[in-house]
Amino acid sequence: LNQRAINEARDRQDQMTKPPGSLGVLEDVSVQLAGLAGECPPPIPEPAAVAVFAGDHGVHAQKVTAWPQDVTTQMVHNFLNGGAVVNAFAEQVGTEVTIVDVGVVGDLPTVPGLLPRKVARGTADITQGPALTRTQAVYAIEAGVEVARDLVSAGNRCLVTGDMGIANTTPSAALIAAFTGFDPADITGRGTGLDEAAHEHKIEVVRRALEVNAVDPNDPTGVLAAVGGLEHAALAGFILGAAATGVPVLLDGVISGSAALAAAALSPASMNACFAGHCSAEPGHTVALRHLGLHPLFGLEMRLGEGSGALLALPMLQASVRALRDVATFDAAGVAGRA
Amino acid sequence: LNQRAINEARDRQDQMTKPPGSLGVLEDVSVQLAGLAGECPPPIPEPAAVAVFAGDHGVHAQKVTAWPQDVTTQMVHNFLNGGAVVNAFAEQVGTEVTIVDVGVVGDLPTVPGLLPRKVARGTADITQGPALTRTQAVYAIEAGVEVARDLVSAGNRCLVTGDMGIANTTPSAALIAAFTGFDPADITGRGTGLDEAAHEHKIEVVRRALEVNAVDPNDPTGVLAAVGGLEHAALAGFILGAAATGVPVLLDGVISGSAALAAAALSPASMNACFAGHCSAEPGHTVALRHLGLHPLFGLEMRLGEGSGALLALPMLQASVRALRDVATFDAAGVAGRA
């Protein structure tokens, strides 16, 4: 982060026609965006693009979810037809939607809006061995980096993370346990809606995955290969790619949060570009965000993924910069300051 | 609220291609909006208009704030020149800004965007007697009702509350104490930034106002006249006017929250139309929202007023309806449901 731009933004926040500090957390957001851009005011983070990385999971065989695996493929079709929540929310906030197949089991059509980056037809079952080979994990990370780079080249000034993958809260929990050291019981949630018994079972599955696979948080790519998912690895790359171009990344829920842990382990500086859109209902998300030092912009108990939560925080990021850019100073507006 | 529309909205939320309940609080928001409109899906709450009610306060003489009283007038000029935070945020979310002078001490020009509804040149000092005569309070309430009615007639489908008035967190605290029974020490905040000693003094001022003026929460107009402000009374009317037309009202911070207590006391049903945009840093705001049974959509420790916080919640309201309207059902999209 550029310290001169940070100082300029802080100074300007105190000269704007409002009580100092009265925009609360949004003042910090605007300052971070200035530091990231290296200028004050920074550009308004628009247009924005949400990338929804889709993949399937071998651990689905362990009955960690009540949803059929086919739903991943079916939902990709739904995204492409504009029928999902991410489409509705993206339209509301004026954001382009890109779907990236990094590991869906089913075949998908070659159509605009879908980037074919399939590394494998789903991961292997993490209770039996590693999810991916290291090479596959690297391919998925690279796919994410390239999507970020291409979206920035296309003119986007804010990237939003999204995900789709039936069973993907299970590898997320394993990743969060691996990177934070928390016990699976404390960070494994009910995902899309498990009952008590199924939730207990899911915790045991996460525990088994961490017993079967040695994970070393100092080897983030190895952790992603061991207990992650293809969309998790791609999201980690997406965050790294965006951060490398100096464009802010708005993180969605627990899948994105677990991927951000991997990105932070690979490059701590990448977190300078990250903003937590919301805090989801998944307990692991709270733990991941605390570990990363990120403060979510809202919490409405959402637990959908797709980028849905992050999209609703986008106007907040944009408004924080618009205020920094457009609000008059006390001097310029002829408004008296505090006595 | 229309029960048939509520049931239809709940049913539709469960048929949409997402896990049931996964939009969290936004599902309740969309259901309430359907009930309010009497149809499912309800219209998207756009266009929206924010009305900033401005007034001055005799209690300013008690040194409850470090800001000169002239700043109210100066900030109205700033609003009209597009230089304030409310202007920047309104532009971000595509909202029209209307300023309503219900009680500014200074003279203001006759210009577009400013509605001249001055009831008095500020209130009287509430530590010496009532802020307003009952007639003045009624005029201010009526002005608010009419502004709401006119903005709805002009085609707006969501109204957003805003306020400007140096010293106006002091009458807000007195109103909150009067309507909720909380002790002034528990609901009086630091406003735009008081130090410890000044905060203690402000609490004593609120306490004195409630000793000098008999307040009966069963006589809301009397309470507004006794310890309120002209913008508080107008905001209460604005809420009642919007609710009467069936249009949702997005409430801003502690000034709006205290006015909503008066509106709820005058007409409990008016709360069916209300949504709390955010929870501000003022302790009285939390108390007021709890008393009203309203759940804020976010909390970023903002404490500015002007409608700034509520505006950032507007895309959430709009997105909740857009999802209800546009997201495909499992059947229509050919997506399998849960096993």
Short mmCIF file of N, CA, C and O in Angstrom, two decimals, chain B residues 288-335:
data_model
loop_
_atom_site.label_atom_id
_atom_site.label_comp_id
_atom_site.label_asym_id
_atom_site.label_seq_id
_atom_site.Cartn_x
_atom_site.Cartn_y
_atom_site.Cartn_z
N ALA B 288 -33.64 2.32 20.24
CA ALA B 288 -34.84 2.67 19.48
C ALA B 288 -35.23 1.55 18.52
O ALA B 288 -36.40 1.17 18.44
N LEU B 289 -34.24 0.99 17.83
CA LEU B 289 -34.56 -0.07 16.85
C LEU B 289 -35.11 -1.30 17.55
O LEU B 289 -36.06 -1.93 17.09
N ARG B 290 -34.52 -1.64 18.70
CA ARG B 290 -35.04 -2.80 19.45
C ARG B 290 -36.47 -2.55 19.88
O ARG B 290 -37.33 -3.42 19.78
N HIS B 291 -36.72 -1.35 20.37
CA HIS B 291 -38.08 -1.00 20.81
C HIS B 291 -39.07 -1.13 19.66
O HIS B 291 -40.21 -1.56 19.85
N LEU B 292 -38.62 -0.80 18.47
CA LEU B 292 -39.49 -0.85 17.29
C LEU B 292 -39.53 -2.25 16.66
O LEU B 292 -40.33 -2.49 15.75
N GLY B 293 -38.64 -3.13 17.10
CA GLY B 293 -38.59 -4.47 16.49
C GLY B 293 -38.01 -4.45 15.08
O GLY B 293 -38.30 -5.32 14.26
N LEU B 294 -37.18 -3.46 14.81
CA LEU B 294 -36.55 -3.36 13.48
C LEU B 294 -35.11 -3.87 13.54
O LEU B 294 -34.39 -3.60 14.50
N HIS B 295 -34.71 -4.63 12.52
CA HIS B 295 -33.36 -5.19 12.47
C HIS B 295 -32.53 -4.46 11.43
O HIS B 295 -32.86 -4.51 10.24
N PRO B 296 -31.48 -3.78 11.85
CA PRO B 296 -30.68 -3.01 10.89
C PRO B 296 -29.99 -3.91 9.87
O PRO B 296 -29.58 -5.03 10.21
N LEU B 297 -29.86 -3.43 8.64
CA LEU B 297 -29.28 -4.25 7.57
C LEU B 297 -27.76 -4.27 7.63
O LEU B 297 -27.14 -5.20 7.13
N PHE B 298 -27.15 -3.26 8.23
CA PHE B 298 -25.70 -3.32 8.44
C PHE B 298 -25.32 -2.38 9.57
O PHE B 298 -26.15 -1.57 10.03
N GLY B 299 -24.09 -2.48 10.01
CA GLY B 299 -23.57 -1.60 11.06
C GLY B 299 -22.11 -1.32 10.77
O GLY B 299 -21.28 -2.20 10.91
N LEU B 300 -21.82 -0.13 10.32
CA LEU B 300 -20.44 0.24 9.99
C LEU B 300 -19.97 1.40 10.86
O LEU B 300 -19.05 2.11 10.50
N GLU B 301 -20.65 1.57 12.02
CA GLU B 301 -20.27 2.63 12.96
C GLU B 301 -20.34 4.01 12.33
O GLU B 301 -19.54 4.89 12.65
N MET B 302 -21.28 4.18 11.42
CA MET B 302 -21.50 5.50 10.85
C MET B 302 -22.26 6.35 11.87
O MET B 302 -23.00 5.84 12.71
N ARG B 303 -22.09 7.67 11.80
CA ARG B 303 -22.79 8.58 12.70
C ARG B 303 -22.85 9.96 12.07
O ARG B 303 -22.50 10.96 12.67
N LEU B 304 -23.32 9.98 10.84
CA LEU B 304 -23.34 11.22 10.07
C LEU B 304 -24.74 11.78 9.90
O LEU B 304 -24.93 12.99 9.92
N GLY B 305 -25.73 10.92 9.72
CA GLY B 305 -27.05 11.42 9.37
C GLY B 305 -27.12 11.74 7.89
O GLY B 305 -26.40 11.13 7.08
N GLU B 306 -28.00 12.67 7.53
CA GLU B 306 -28.21 13.11 6.13
C GLU B 306 -28.93 12.05 5.28
O GLU B 306 -29.22 12.29 4.11
N GLY B 307 -29.12 10.84 5.84
CA GLY B 307 -29.63 9.72 5.05
C GLY B 307 -28.52 8.83 4.53
O GLY B 307 -28.77 7.86 3.82
N SER B 308 -27.27 9.16 4.91
CA SER B 308 -26.11 8.48 4.33
C SER B 308 -26.12 6.98 4.56
O SER B 308 -25.83 6.20 3.64
N GLY B 309 -26.44 6.55 5.76
CA GLY B 309 -26.42 5.11 6.04
C GLY B 309 -27.54 4.38 5.32
O GLY B 309 -27.34 3.31 4.72
N ALA B 310 -28.72 4.96 5.35
CA ALA B 310 -29.87 4.31 4.72
C ALA B 310 -29.64 4.13 3.22
O ALA B 310 -30.01 3.10 2.65
N LEU B 311 -29.00 5.11 2.59
CA LEU B 311 -28.79 5.00 1.14
C LEU B 311 -27.96 3.78 0.79
O LEU B 311 -28.19 3.14 -0.25
N LEU B 312 -27.00 3.43 1.65
CA LEU B 312 -26.15 2.28 1.34
C LEU B 312 -26.90 0.96 1.49
O LEU B 312 -26.46 -0.07 0.97
N ALA B 313 -28.01 0.98 2.20
CA ALA B 313 -28.82 -0.24 2.35
C ALA B 313 -29.84 -0.38 1.22
O ALA B 313 -30.42 -1.45 1.04
N LEU B 314 -30.04 0.70 0.46
CA LEU B 314 -31.05 0.66 -0.60
C LEU B 314 -30.83 -0.47 -1.62
O LEU B 314 -31.78 -1.19 -1.96
N PRO B 315 -29.58 -0.67 -2.10
CA PRO B 315 -29.39 -1.79 -3.04
C PRO B 315 -29.77 -3.14 -2.45
O PRO B 315 -30.16 -4.06 -3.19
N MET B 316 -29.68 -3.29 -1.15
CA MET B 316 -30.07 -4.56 -0.51
C MET B 316 -31.57 -4.78 -0.64
O MET B 316 -32.02 -5.88 -0.99
N LEU B 317 -32.34 -3.74 -0.36
CA LEU B 317 -33.79 -3.84 -0.51
C LEU B 317 -34.15 -4.17 -1.96
O LEU B 317 -34.96 -5.06 -2.24
N GLN B 318 -33.52 -3.44 -2.86
CA GLN B 318 -33.84 -3.62 -4.27
C GLN B 318 -33.43 -5.02 -4.74
O GLN B 318 -34.17 -5.68 -5.48
N ALA B 319 -32.25 -5.48 -4.29
CA ALA B 319 -31.76 -6.79 -4.70
C ALA B 319 -32.67 -7.90 -4.15
O ALA B 319 -32.88 -8.92 -4.82
N SER B 320 -33.19 -7.71 -2.96
CA SER B 320 -34.04 -8.76 -2.38
C SER B 320 -35.29 -8.97 -3.23
O SER B 320 -35.75 -10.10 -3.42
N VAL B 321 -35.82 -7.88 -3.74
CA VAL B 321 -37.01 -7.98 -4.59
C VAL B 321 -36.64 -8.50 -5.98
O VAL B 321 -37.36 -9.31 -6.57
N ARG B 322 -35.52 -8.03 -6.49
CA ARG B 322 -35.09 -8.48 -7.81
C ARG B 322 -34.90 -10.00 -7.81
O ARG B 322 -35.25 -10.68 -8.78
N ALA B 323 -34.34 -10.53 -6.73
CA ALA B 323 -34.17 -11.98 -6.63
C ALA B 323 -35.53 -12.66 -6.62
O ALA B 323 -35.76 -13.64 -7.35
N LEU B 324 -36.44 -12.15 -5.80
CA LEU B 324 -37.77 -12.76 -5.71
C LEU B 324 -38.47 -12.74 -7.07
O LEU B 324 -39.18 -13.67 -7.44
N ARG B 325 -38.23 -11.69 -7.83
CA ARG B 325 -38.89 -11.53 -9.12
C ARG B 325 -38.23 -12.34 -10.22
O ARG B 325 -38.92 -12.95 -11.05
N ASP B 326 -36.89 -12.37 -10.23
CA ASP B 326 -36.16 -12.87 -11.41
C ASP B 326 -35.55 -14.25 -11.27
O ASP B 326 -35.22 -14.87 -12.29
N VAL B 327 -35.32 -14.73 -10.06
CA VAL B 327 -34.62 -16.01 -9.92
C VAL B 327 -35.56 -17.16 -10.32
O VAL B 327 -36.73 -17.20 -9.92
N ALA B 328 -35.02 -18.08 -11.11
CA ALA B 328 -35.81 -19.21 -11.61
C ALA B 328 -36.15 -20.17 -10.48
O ALA B 328 -35.42 -20.28 -9.49
N THR B 329 -37.24 -20.88 -10.62
CA THR B 329 -37.57 -21.94 -9.67
C THR B 329 -36.82 -23.20 -10.08
O THR B 329 -36.35 -23.33 -11.21
N PHE B 330 -36.73 -24.14 -9.14
CA PHE B 330 -36.07 -25.42 -9.44
C PHE B 330 -36.72 -26.08 -10.66
O PHE B 330 -36.04 -26.54 -11.57
N ASP B 331 -38.04 -26.09 -10.67
CA ASP B 331 -38.76 -26.70 -11.79
C ASP B 331 -38.43 -26.02 -13.11
O ASP B 331 -38.08 -26.66 -14.10
N ALA B 332 -38.55 -24.71 -13.13
CA ALA B 332 -38.37 -23.97 -14.38
C ALA B 332 -36.94 -24.11 -14.91
O ALA B 332 -36.73 -24.16 -16.12
N ALA B 333 -35.96 -24.17 -13.99
CA ALA B 333 -34.56 -24.19 -14.43
C ALA B 333 -34.05 -25.61 -14.64
O ALA B 333 -32.91 -25.79 -15.10
N GLY B 334 -34.85 -26.62 -14.28
CA GLY B 334 -34.37 -27.99 -14.42
C GLY B 334 -33.24 -28.30 -13.47
O GLY B 334 -32.32 -29.06 -13.78
N VAL B 335 -33.31 -27.71 -12.28
CA VAL B 335 -32.31 -27.99 -11.26
C VAL B 335 -32.94 -28.91 -10.22
O VAL B 335 -34.07 -28.68 -9.79
#
